[in-house]
XYZ file of C-alpha atoms in Angstrom:
678
model
C -20.342 -73.801 44.258
C -19.219 -70.364 43.552
C -21.409 -67.792 41.907
C -20.129 -65.367 39.262
C -20.046 -61.805 40.372
C -20.634 -58.839 38.083
C -17.585 -56.716 37.319
C -17.430 -53.531 39.250
C -18.950 -50.603 37.386
C -16.876 -47.726 36.066
C -18.555 -45.421 38.523
C -17.426 -47.585 41.467
C -13.852 -47.788 40.172
C -13.625 -44.040 39.462
C -16.071 -42.301 41.718
C -14.576 -38.827 41.020
C -14.684 -39.063 37.191
C -16.777 -36.358 35.572
C -19.703 -37.452 33.410
C -19.205 -36.983 29.691
C -20.281 -33.549 28.447
C -23.634 -33.380 26.711
C -23.438 -33.202 22.930
C -23.249 -29.636 21.640
C -25.945 -28.560 19.207
C -24.621 -27.959 15.713
C -24.313 -24.286 14.889
C -25.801 -22.833 11.753
C -22.922 -21.993 9.383
C -22.213 -18.323 8.841
C -22.805 -18.715 5.118
C -26.415 -19.715 5.835
C -26.959 -16.596 7.955
C -25.398 -14.453 5.219
C -27.852 -15.911 2.708
C -30.758 -15.310 5.109
C -29.795 -11.641 5.542
C -29.380 -11.176 1.792
C -32.721 -12.848 1.066
C -34.529 -10.595 3.531
C -32.746 -7.531 2.132
C -33.697 -8.353 -1.462
C -37.294 -9.045 -0.452
C -37.638 -5.627 1.192
C -35.723 -3.931 -1.648
C -38.175 -5.272 -4.217
C -41.004 -3.225 -2.675
C -39.055 -0.133 -1.487
C -36.374 0.458 -4.145
C -35.783 3.998 -5.323
C -37.159 5.672 -2.176
C -35.160 7.572 0.472
C -31.825 6.782 -1.186
C -30.369 10.177 -0.118
C -28.927 10.661 -3.622
C -27.490 14.077 -4.577
C -27.763 15.065 -8.229
C -24.776 16.520 -10.088
C -22.805 19.031 -8.054
C -25.455 19.535 -5.360
C -24.218 20.192 -1.839
C -25.849 20.091 1.563
C -25.594 22.615 4.371
C -22.999 20.401 6.044
C -20.785 20.531 2.948
C -21.051 24.331 2.789
C -20.101 24.658 6.467
C -17.121 22.357 5.944
C -15.994 24.506 2.981
C -16.055 27.579 5.200
C -14.062 25.785 7.893
C -11.463 24.539 5.391
C -10.962 28.014 3.909
C -10.240 29.317 7.411
C -6.980 27.348 7.515
C -5.504 29.156 4.501
C -3.976 32.079 6.459
C -1.524 30.594 8.933
C 1.832 32.205 9.772
C 3.335 28.983 11.136
C 2.364 27.043 8.029
C 3.822 29.775 5.834
C 7.112 29.615 7.732
C 7.252 25.846 7.257
C 6.443 26.236 3.557
C 9.191 28.828 3.136
C 11.737 26.527 4.842
C 10.781 23.562 2.649
C 10.896 25.722 -0.475
C 14.369 26.965 0.485
C 15.688 23.392 0.936
C 14.117 22.067 -2.264
C 15.178 25.095 -4.341
C 18.770 24.797 -3.093
C 18.950 21.094 -3.981
C 17.295 21.646 -7.354
C 19.809 24.354 -8.185
C 22.581 22.017 -7.090
C 21.756 19.043 -9.346
C 18.537 19.589 -11.353
C 17.864 23.047 -12.828
C 20.076 25.825 -14.254
C 21.484 28.346 -11.777
C 21.774 31.703 -13.636
C 23.927 32.924 -15.152
C 25.024 29.288 -15.737
C 22.893 27.334 -18.231
C 23.275 24.230 -16.089
C 22.998 23.106 -12.428
C 25.902 23.669 -10.053
C 26.888 20.005 -10.467
C 26.300 18.613 -13.957
C 24.957 15.185 -14.810
C 28.397 13.568 -15.001
C 29.299 14.711 -11.499
C 25.937 13.586 -10.113
C 26.303 10.123 -11.673
C 29.835 9.801 -10.271
C 28.767 10.832 -6.748
C 25.731 8.505 -6.757
C 27.819 5.565 -8.009
C 30.454 6.146 -5.302
C 27.723 6.253 -2.623
C 26.269 2.977 -3.944
C 29.656 1.289 -3.599
C 30.337 2.857 -0.183
C 27.084 1.686 1.430
C 26.820 -1.677 -0.374
C 29.013 -3.195 -3.102
C 30.097 -2.833 -6.718
C 26.950 -4.515 -8.071
C 24.793 -1.880 -6.416
C 27.158 0.795 -7.715
C 26.605 -0.457 -11.273
C 22.829 -0.536 -10.718
C 22.894 3.066 -9.453
C 25.008 4.220 -12.391
C 22.733 2.500 -14.922
C 19.603 3.988 -13.340
C 20.990 7.541 -13.309
C 22.195 7.241 -16.902
C 18.742 6.048 -17.973
C 17.268 9.316 -16.628
C 19.341 11.304 -19.109
C 19.181 8.893 -22.043
C 15.385 9.011 -22.010
C 15.267 12.787 -21.619
C 13.910 13.035 -18.066
C 17.014 14.122 -16.146
C 15.515 17.200 -14.503
C 12.226 15.493 -13.588
C 14.106 12.482 -12.190
C 16.347 14.672 -10.027
C 13.258 16.508 -8.772
C 11.668 13.174 -7.874
C 14.748 12.099 -5.906
C 14.934 15.476 -4.153
C 11.298 15.444 -3.002
C 11.588 11.774 -1.986
C 14.824 12.138 -0.022
C 13.779 15.412 1.671
C 10.516 13.757 2.759
C 12.388 10.663 3.974
C 14.836 12.849 5.910
C 11.938 14.531 7.725
C 10.316 11.113 8.276
C 13.501 9.795 9.901
C 13.931 12.885 12.106
C 10.323 12.674 13.294
C 9.731 8.926 13.080
C 12.794 7.404 14.698
C 12.273 9.100 18.110
C 8.643 7.953 17.943
C 9.826 4.417 17.164
C 12.067 4.448 20.226
C 9.223 5.826 22.325
C 6.744 3.097 21.343
C 9.470 0.497 21.929
C 9.964 1.508 25.554
C 6.448 2.644 26.500
C 3.314 0.553 25.994
C 1.119 3.574 26.753
C 2.791 5.631 24.040
C 2.539 2.682 21.681
C -1.252 2.580 22.027
C -1.768 6.264 21.240
C 0.855 6.549 18.512
C -0.482 3.399 16.847
C -3.931 5.000 16.683
C -2.459 7.978 14.813
C -0.505 5.690 12.483
C -3.670 3.686 11.779
C -5.443 6.913 10.842
C -2.631 7.977 8.507
C -2.536 4.577 6.815
C -6.313 4.256 6.574
C -6.967 7.746 5.224
C -6.716 8.050 1.425
C -3.833 10.279 0.400
C -6.121 12.647 -1.466
C -7.955 13.436 1.776
C -5.013 14.864 3.672
C -3.776 16.255 0.352
C -6.814 18.531 0.505
C -5.942 19.770 4.008
C -2.293 20.306 3.139
C -3.179 22.055 -0.128
C -5.372 24.561 1.688
C -2.707 25.230 4.320
C 0.470 25.273 2.206
C -0.789 26.057 -1.294
C 0.436 24.559 -4.560
C 4.054 23.460 -4.964
C 6.886 21.608 -3.311
C 5.823 22.167 0.357
C 2.504 20.394 -0.195
C 4.250 17.571 -2.059
C 6.807 17.113 0.737
C 4.273 17.268 3.604
C 1.872 14.803 1.929
C 4.726 12.450 1.135
C 5.952 12.751 4.729
C 2.513 11.878 6.134
C 2.269 8.831 3.885
C 5.850 7.642 4.464
C 6.017 8.154 8.252
C 4.112 5.057 9.537
C 6.450 2.354 8.134
C 9.602 3.601 9.861
C 7.772 4.120 13.160
C 6.052 0.720 13.132
C 8.887 -1.444 11.823
C 11.728 0.260 13.711
C 9.707 0.275 16.932
C 8.971 -3.419 16.480
C 12.675 -4.181 15.893
C 13.837 -2.283 18.959
C 11.145 -3.828 21.160
C 11.828 -7.337 19.813
C 15.490 -7.488 20.860
C 16.371 -10.717 22.693
C 15.244 -10.603 26.354
C 18.473 -12.398 27.316
C 20.556 -9.519 25.953
C 18.443 -7.002 27.843
C 18.729 -9.019 31.063
C 22.493 -9.114 30.648
C 22.659 -5.320 30.360
C 20.374 -4.917 33.353
C 22.724 -7.069 35.412
C 25.556 -4.666 34.518
C 23.591 -1.721 35.857
C 23.156 0.142 32.564
C 20.639 2.954 32.332
C 17.710 2.912 29.916
C 19.543 5.266 27.563
C 22.713 3.175 27.628
C 20.715 0.037 26.944
C 19.022 1.711 23.977
C 22.207 3.138 22.447
C 24.528 0.190 23.104
C 22.256 -2.863 22.836
C 18.738 -2.446 21.475
C 19.346 -0.046 18.581
C 22.558 -1.778 17.366
C 20.906 -5.217 17.544
C 17.827 -3.914 15.705
C 19.869 -2.199 12.996
C 18.756 -4.527 10.227
C 15.069 -4.129 11.095
C 15.509 -0.359 11.313
C 16.987 -0.289 7.807
C 14.038 -2.384 6.609
C 11.768 0.301 8.049
C 13.805 2.946 6.229
C 13.507 0.900 3.040
C 9.729 0.781 3.321
C 9.581 4.499 4.082
C 11.597 5.310 0.943
C 9.328 3.145 -1.230
C 6.214 4.671 0.330
C 7.568 8.167 -0.357
C 8.365 7.228 -3.929
C 4.857 5.887 -4.499
C 3.533 9.406 -3.839
C 5.400 10.779 -6.874
C 2.377 11.110 -9.159
C -0.055 12.221 -6.464
C 2.415 14.972 -5.472
C 2.442 16.156 -9.075
C -1.312 16.732 -8.803
C -0.512 19.782 -6.628
C 2.312 20.911 -8.935
C 4.959 19.085 -6.956
C 8.156 18.602 -8.972
C 9.147 15.162 -10.257
C 8.453 12.400 -12.744
C 4.790 12.390 -11.781
C 4.148 15.433 -13.972
C 4.716 13.731 -17.350
C 2.791 10.642 -16.179
C -0.177 12.774 -15.111
C -0.033 14.721 -18.392
C -0.051 11.460 -20.366
C -3.009 10.204 -18.333
C -4.907 13.399 -19.100
C -4.174 13.059 -22.817
C -4.729 9.266 -22.844
C -1.232 8.849 -24.331
C -0.053 5.392 -23.296
C 3.464 5.683 -24.713
C 4.186 9.111 -23.243
C 3.256 7.874 -19.769
C 5.020 4.532 -20.077
C 8.587 5.903 -20.180
C 8.434 8.120 -17.035
C 6.350 5.429 -15.335
C 9.076 2.863 -15.954
C 11.699 5.322 -14.721
C 9.759 5.630 -11.457
C 9.785 1.832 -11.194
C 13.539 1.768 -11.938
C 14.085 4.363 -9.207
C 12.120 2.259 -6.740
C 14.112 -0.866 -7.605
C 17.396 1.036 -7.259
C 16.496 2.493 -3.852
C 15.072 -0.826 -2.649
C 18.122 -2.854 -3.661
C 20.520 -0.255 -2.263
C 18.933 -0.050 1.181
C 18.481 -3.837 1.336
C 22.125 -4.454 0.408
C 23.204 -1.861 2.977
C 21.227 -3.663 5.694
C 22.791 -7.027 4.782
C 26.365 -5.844 4.257
C 27.648 -6.222 7.809
C 26.164 -9.731 8.130
C 27.598 -10.768 4.778
C 31.042 -9.451 5.718
C 30.890 -11.296 9.044
C 30.022 -14.589 7.291
C 32.950 -14.178 4.903
C 35.412 -13.800 7.767
C 35.505 -10.011 7.978
C 37.170 -7.412 5.812
C 40.217 -5.208 5.934
C 38.633 -1.907 6.957
C 41.782 0.062 6.353
C 42.038 -1.297 2.837
C 38.390 -0.488 2.135
C 38.851 3.097 3.365
C 41.863 3.433 1.104
C 39.866 2.124 -1.894
C 37.014 4.542 -1.175
C 39.492 7.387 -0.810
C 41.197 6.546 -4.098
C 37.831 6.358 -5.866
C 37.040 9.867 -4.662
C 39.699 11.193 -7.043
C 37.825 10.318 -10.288
C 34.605 11.475 -8.616
C 36.164 14.881 -7.909
C 37.458 15.058 -11.474
C 33.980 14.265 -12.833
C 32.400 16.976 -10.652
C 35.017 19.513 -11.758
C 34.611 18.613 -15.431
C 30.815 18.832 -15.191
C 31.189 22.467 -14.095
C 33.268 23.523 -17.062
C 31.969 21.378 -19.953
C 28.424 21.873 -21.183
C 28.255 18.290 -22.489
C 29.049 16.971 -18.994
C 26.686 19.473 -17.371
C 23.563 19.145 -19.525
C 22.627 15.708 -20.824
C 22.622 15.658 -24.641
C 19.160 15.392 -26.171
C 18.135 11.965 -27.454
C 15.114 10.523 -29.226
C 14.998 7.364 -27.131
C 11.901 8.391 -25.178
C 9.915 9.350 -28.277
C 10.942 6.158 -30.060
C 9.854 3.995 -27.128
C 6.619 5.990 -26.778
C 5.791 5.573 -30.485
C 6.512 1.861 -30.342
C 4.391 1.509 -27.180
C 1.468 3.384 -28.734
C 1.693 1.265 -31.867
C 1.753 -1.918 -29.813
C -1.166 -0.751 -27.660
C -3.246 0.083 -30.721
C -2.654 -3.358 -32.221
C -3.299 -5.016 -28.861
C -6.545 -3.146 -28.230
C -7.777 -3.866 -31.755
C -7.077 -7.555 -31.187
C -8.729 -7.898 -27.775
C -11.322 -5.141 -28.118
C -14.182 -7.542 -28.744
C -13.226 -9.889 -25.907
C -12.590 -6.962 -23.544
C -15.974 -5.489 -24.396
C -17.736 -8.784 -23.737
C -15.921 -9.192 -20.425
C -16.810 -5.626 -19.430
C -20.466 -6.155 -20.338
C -20.621 -9.487 -18.525
C -19.261 -8.025 -15.283
C -21.263 -4.803 -15.573
C -24.657 -6.299 -16.466
C -24.275 -9.592 -14.653
C -22.786 -8.406 -11.360
C -22.057 -4.686 -11.026
C -25.463 -3.256 -12.000
C -27.605 -5.690 -9.953
C -25.441 -5.266 -6.861
C -25.428 -1.472 -7.199
C -29.187 -1.500 -7.587
C -29.588 -3.391 -4.305
C -27.030 -1.345 -2.367
C -27.584 2.156 -3.730
C -31.263 2.021 -4.675
C -32.428 0.606 -1.356
C -33.757 3.078 1.198
C -30.845 4.237 3.341
C -32.276 2.594 6.442
C -32.527 -0.765 4.672
C -28.937 -0.606 3.445
C -27.854 0.480 6.943
C -29.606 -2.462 8.579
C -28.499 -4.982 5.942
C -24.830 -3.957 6.109
C -24.917 -3.965 9.920
C -26.338 -7.489 10.044
C -23.830 -8.732 7.468
C -21.003 -7.180 9.483
C -22.187 -8.939 12.645
C -22.640 -12.287 10.883
C -19.200 -12.151 9.231
C -17.185 -10.448 11.978
C -19.048 -11.476 15.139
C -19.820 -9.352 18.183
C -16.536 -7.452 17.937
C -17.713 -5.985 14.637
C -20.896 -4.448 16.072
C -19.470 -1.187 17.424
C -17.210 -0.303 14.462
C -20.018 -1.169 12.032
C -22.513 1.059 13.835
C -20.037 3.934 14.146
C -18.904 3.808 10.511
C -22.390 3.430 9.044
C -23.670 6.274 11.220
C -20.771 8.437 10.078
C -21.595 7.707 6.419
C -25.183 8.809 7.024
C -24.199 12.010 8.839
C -21.751 13.051 6.091
C -24.676 13.342 3.631
C -23.071 11.168 0.944
C -24.849 7.880 1.589
C -25.777 7.138 -2.027
C -22.266 7.843 -3.359
C -20.826 5.688 -0.573
C -23.040 2.767 -1.596
C -21.934 3.153 -5.232
C -18.285 3.027 -4.127
C -18.973 0.046 -1.887
C -20.502 -1.747 -4.885
C -17.426 -1.197 -7.060
C -15.178 -2.194 -4.158
C -16.988 -5.479 -3.567
C -17.017 -6.388 -7.270
C -13.331 -5.562 -7.664
C -12.483 -7.531 -4.504
C -14.383 -10.542 -5.834
C -12.315 -10.428 -9.040
C -9.135 -10.015 -6.973
C -9.929 -13.091 -4.909
C -10.677 -15.164 -8.004
C -7.196 -14.304 -9.293
C -5.703 -14.833 -5.830
C -7.203 -18.292 -5.460
C -6.200 -19.487 -8.918
C -2.671 -18.067 -8.998
C -2.032 -18.255 -5.240
C -2.924 -21.962 -5.026
C -0.773 -22.615 -8.090
C 2.183 -20.830 -6.478
C 1.628 -22.454 -3.099
C 1.708 -25.938 -4.593
C 4.721 -25.419 -6.888
C 8.057 -23.885 -5.914
C 8.971 -23.444 -9.570
C 5.812 -21.450 -10.297
C 6.405 -19.363 -7.176
C 9.964 -18.516 -8.242
C 8.736 -17.498 -11.696
C 5.669 -15.460 -10.690
C 6.725 -13.804 -7.393
C 9.206 -11.323 -8.971
C 6.400 -10.146 -11.261
C 4.157 -9.618 -8.243
C 6.933 -7.723 -6.447
C 7.383 -5.487 -9.491
C 3.609 -4.974 -9.646
C 3.600 -3.691 -6.072
C 6.414 -1.262 -6.896
C 4.601 0.423 -9.796
C 2.688 3.566 -8.694
C -1.069 3.199 -8.853
C -1.515 5.901 -11.506
C 0.629 3.957 -13.967
C -1.957 1.156 -14.032
C -4.606 3.545 -15.275
C -2.832 4.369 -18.540
C -3.007 0.950 -20.284
C -6.394 0.141 -18.746
C -7.748 3.508 -19.913
C -6.476 2.801 -23.426
C -8.204 -0.595 -23.381
C -11.591 0.158 -21.791
C -12.012 3.916 -22.169
C -13.212 6.307 -19.457
C -15.779 4.282 -17.491
C -16.301 2.965 -13.985
C -15.196 -0.454 -15.249
C -11.788 1.070 -16.050
C -11.430 2.041 -12.401
C -12.439 -1.471 -11.314
C -9.891 -3.172 -13.591
C -7.116 -0.797 -12.497
C -7.985 -1.520 -8.852
C -7.907 -5.285 -9.510
C -4.472 -5.067 -11.127
C -3.225 -2.922 -8.229
C -4.647 -5.113 -5.444
C -4.086 -8.590 -6.862
C -0.330 -9.006 -6.068
C -0.754 -8.618 -2.299
C -3.741 -10.986 -2.159
C -2.045 -13.581 -4.379
C 1.068 -13.678 -2.186
C -0.988 -14.060 0.999
C -2.939 -16.978 -0.472
C 0.280 -18.613 -1.721
C 1.871 -18.264 1.730
C -1.237 -19.756 3.331
C -1.272 -22.799 1.027
C 2.448 -23.354 1.568
C 1.935 -23.091 5.344
C -0.287 -26.176 5.476
C 1.776 -28.949 7.152
C 3.216 -31.492 4.721
C 2.056 -34.363 6.933
C -1.578 -33.342 6.552
C -1.241 -33.145 2.775
C 0.492 -36.533 2.622
C -2.238 -38.078 4.756
C -4.817 -36.893 2.262
C -2.858 -38.300 -0.641
C -2.504 -41.670 1.080
C -6.305 -42.004 1.141
C -6.448 -41.568 -2.639
C -7.621 -37.952 -2.770
C -7.543 -36.291 -6.154
C -5.753 -32.981 -6.670
C -9.049 -31.098 -6.594
C -10.092 -32.831 -3.343
C -6.666 -32.125 -1.848
C -7.027 -28.420 -2.587
C -10.682 -27.963 -1.625
C -10.891 -30.403 1.319
C -7.470 -29.942 2.928
C -5.367 -26.957 1.864
C -7.993 -24.228 1.451
C -9.848 -25.061 4.711
C -6.576 -25.112 6.673
C -5.477 -21.834 5.051
C -8.767 -20.161 5.971
C -7.053 -17.504 8.064
C -4.781 -16.482 5.201
C -7.739 -16.345 2.826
C -9.532 -13.910 5.108
C -6.383 -11.797 5.406
C -6.024 -11.808 1.622
C -9.630 -10.664 1.263
C -9.039 -7.884 3.781
C -5.929 -6.626 2.035
C -7.645 -6.887 -1.342
C -10.560 -4.805 -0.069
C -8.306 -2.082 1.280
C -6.050 -1.948 -1.766
C -9.121 -1.680 -4.001
C -10.598 1.047 -1.827
C -7.345 3.000 -2.006
C -7.906 3.310 -5.782
C -11.323 4.951 -5.392
C -10.103 8.538 -5.710
C -7.713 7.693 -8.533
C -10.574 5.937 -10.302
C -12.517 9.186 -10.075
C -10.159 10.570 -12.719
C -11.301 8.009 -15.308
C -15.053 8.028 -14.976
C -15.687 6.118 -11.738
C -17.701 9.039 -10.334
C -19.188 8.935 -6.826
C -16.819 9.654 -3.915
C -13.689 9.685 -6.076
C -15.084 12.410 -8.323
C -16.272 14.364 -5.266
C -12.725 14.399 -3.847
C -11.114 15.343 -7.183
C -13.612 18.126 -7.837
C -13.233 19.429 -4.300
C -9.464 19.664 -4.778
C -9.869 21.729 -7.940
C -12.697 24.012 -6.690
C -12.470 25.563 -3.242
C -16.243 26.152 -3.151
C -16.670 22.379 -3.140
C -13.830 21.625 -0.722
C -16.336 20.729 2.001
C -18.030 18.117 -0.160
C -14.638 16.769 -1.181
C -13.624 16.527 2.457
C -16.861 14.737 3.344
C -16.239 12.320 0.461
C -12.718 11.627 1.683
C -13.940 10.980 5.218
C -16.611 8.660 3.795
C -13.882 6.634 2.096
C -12.049 6.482 5.420
C -15.159 5.198 7.191
C -15.719 2.574 4.504
C -12.094 1.465 4.856
C -12.145 1.368 8.647
C -15.484 -0.464 8.773
C -14.478 -3.100 6.237
C -11.063 -3.498 7.873
C -12.491 -4.042 11.356
C -15.071 -6.554 10.150
C -12.446 -8.515 8.226
C -9.969 -8.371 11.129
C -12.590 -9.817 13.425
C -13.425 -12.481 10.835
C -9.721 -13.294 10.496
C -9.403 -13.704 14.257
C -12.344 -16.106 14.273
C -10.923 -18.045 11.330
C -7.422 -17.992 12.803
C -8.691 -19.672 15.954
C -9.541 -22.685 13.813
C -6.851 -22.508 11.137
C -3.173 -21.611 11.342
C -2.116 -18.292 9.852
C 1.350 -18.241 8.238
C 4.006 -16.127 9.892
C 4.370 -13.883 6.841
C 0.646 -13.131 6.883
C 0.735 -12.365 10.614
C 3.618 -9.933 10.056
C 1.666 -8.230 7.284
C -1.301 -7.799 9.608
C 0.758 -6.720 12.630
C 2.456 -3.960 10.689
C -0.877 -2.477 9.814
C -0.347 -2.949 6.104
C -3.209 -0.743 4.972
C -2.458 0.724 1.600
C -4.094 4.099 1.854
């Protein structure tokens, strides 16, 4: 009789198998820790508020601010800077006399408007195609028809001179960072500083060194427009196919030969994209350059902002937008032309040269005629601009009267329900409590990598003696960012889930990112008046397009299979969005919040012009009064520290979120290029 034997145990069959890992304890969610920190902060604030806030009343300065003013004034006498200013003035004055302003004894420029339009149209056709040529012609004609020919030519001159300097300086740097990782690290640090620093901060330095006028406008525009061409061109050159580089190495080419014959030609399209972004960045400085008496279309926009004249600022503002669209489309078409020709089977180059040569004949005739006919030299006066301005003012008055009550209620709700309580906690807490609370929040949100930048930036804010003003600005920034993210979630999810909606809305967002920041202030100022809420709304309008597009890209990047699996289980639309798409797009949401924060912060100084006060007012007042230049400089550096601290915390948070959720390629490119809007 046989007896049943027990089956061999798993341990005897697999003696080397590792025991199952012990269950991991569940971590406390970050949101819980955030609430704990906030609860402790509020509890301490309730018994310490109003003490040791480090607030400065009115125009008070500290000893540090006075010492900084003395240091800044010491830069004003510099022979090298004067030589550079004289050279820039000579270039700008020559070009202005050529196409913009009368050259005595002539009552007109050397080349009249008809000749300039003909030359620009021919260039548009030569670098792209006839559609671009028509766009260029229409844009140039609109300058004259609306009565802003001289200002428009000045804008193009300052923009193109700045871009020329940016290319001369930036392209060698791009090549350098493409071939040297050591150079890339150090140059990237400088580029990060330029992109993180608000334009008004280095505007103050440049103003002291170069004085008022075109040199300051060109140098500031150069500093702002330099990073894109260095970053994007360097990336394109470095990202050339390794197989192509290996092939050239096998042929024994030198580094210089490989650069000139392989890497740069293969990266041509990316390089032109970098040039495109540099041109648009330079153009976006048009109004800020006018603040230091730089020539261009920014002058009438700034004058309209000062006078609160919506219509008068609308026309030159739209001409700036038209200029940006023209330059963007032209450079983009130029970058795509060779690829398009190759797809169509090539072109007859000899025939094209003949066509371009023949077209030069009417161009030469137009230039000649514009020198001898006053009507072709000076654009006839029209009333188009005034008519449009009157219509715009009439429309704005009727619009504001219609929505005034609703706008007032919305302003009061945000101000009394969110802005005032948050400002009370941040700015009316003792400085040490705000320091500790912000540090703990930074660590909870960003993790250990956020500790050092948080400590450094908060310490810098304390040492610059503008702690209270910095907390006020941080309050407005957080409120504006919250409103931005509400818009980004609603519109971004809508776009991400519907191709039709995306096609309809995205061009509007692209146009919104092309409009200079100052232009947003004019309608918002007419609607809400001169208050801090005006600055918040203008910042929301300025920052929302970038955040919306990042959220839309994140929602669209969620795999279709995951979405279909959720639908197969009977999930509702709301469950699909909140349980599947938003959690899987967490990385993009953090990136959108980061970009929204930085775009909002970049409007701080501009908001100081319309009643925002705090650091923005300090910078503006320091620009206008040399005795307060030190306080203005300290305010600008405080904005930089706020931007750097928030950026580093959000980057660290994005890295943590990205480890658990995929980040769309478009969002990663935005982050990698250092897309900081200062």
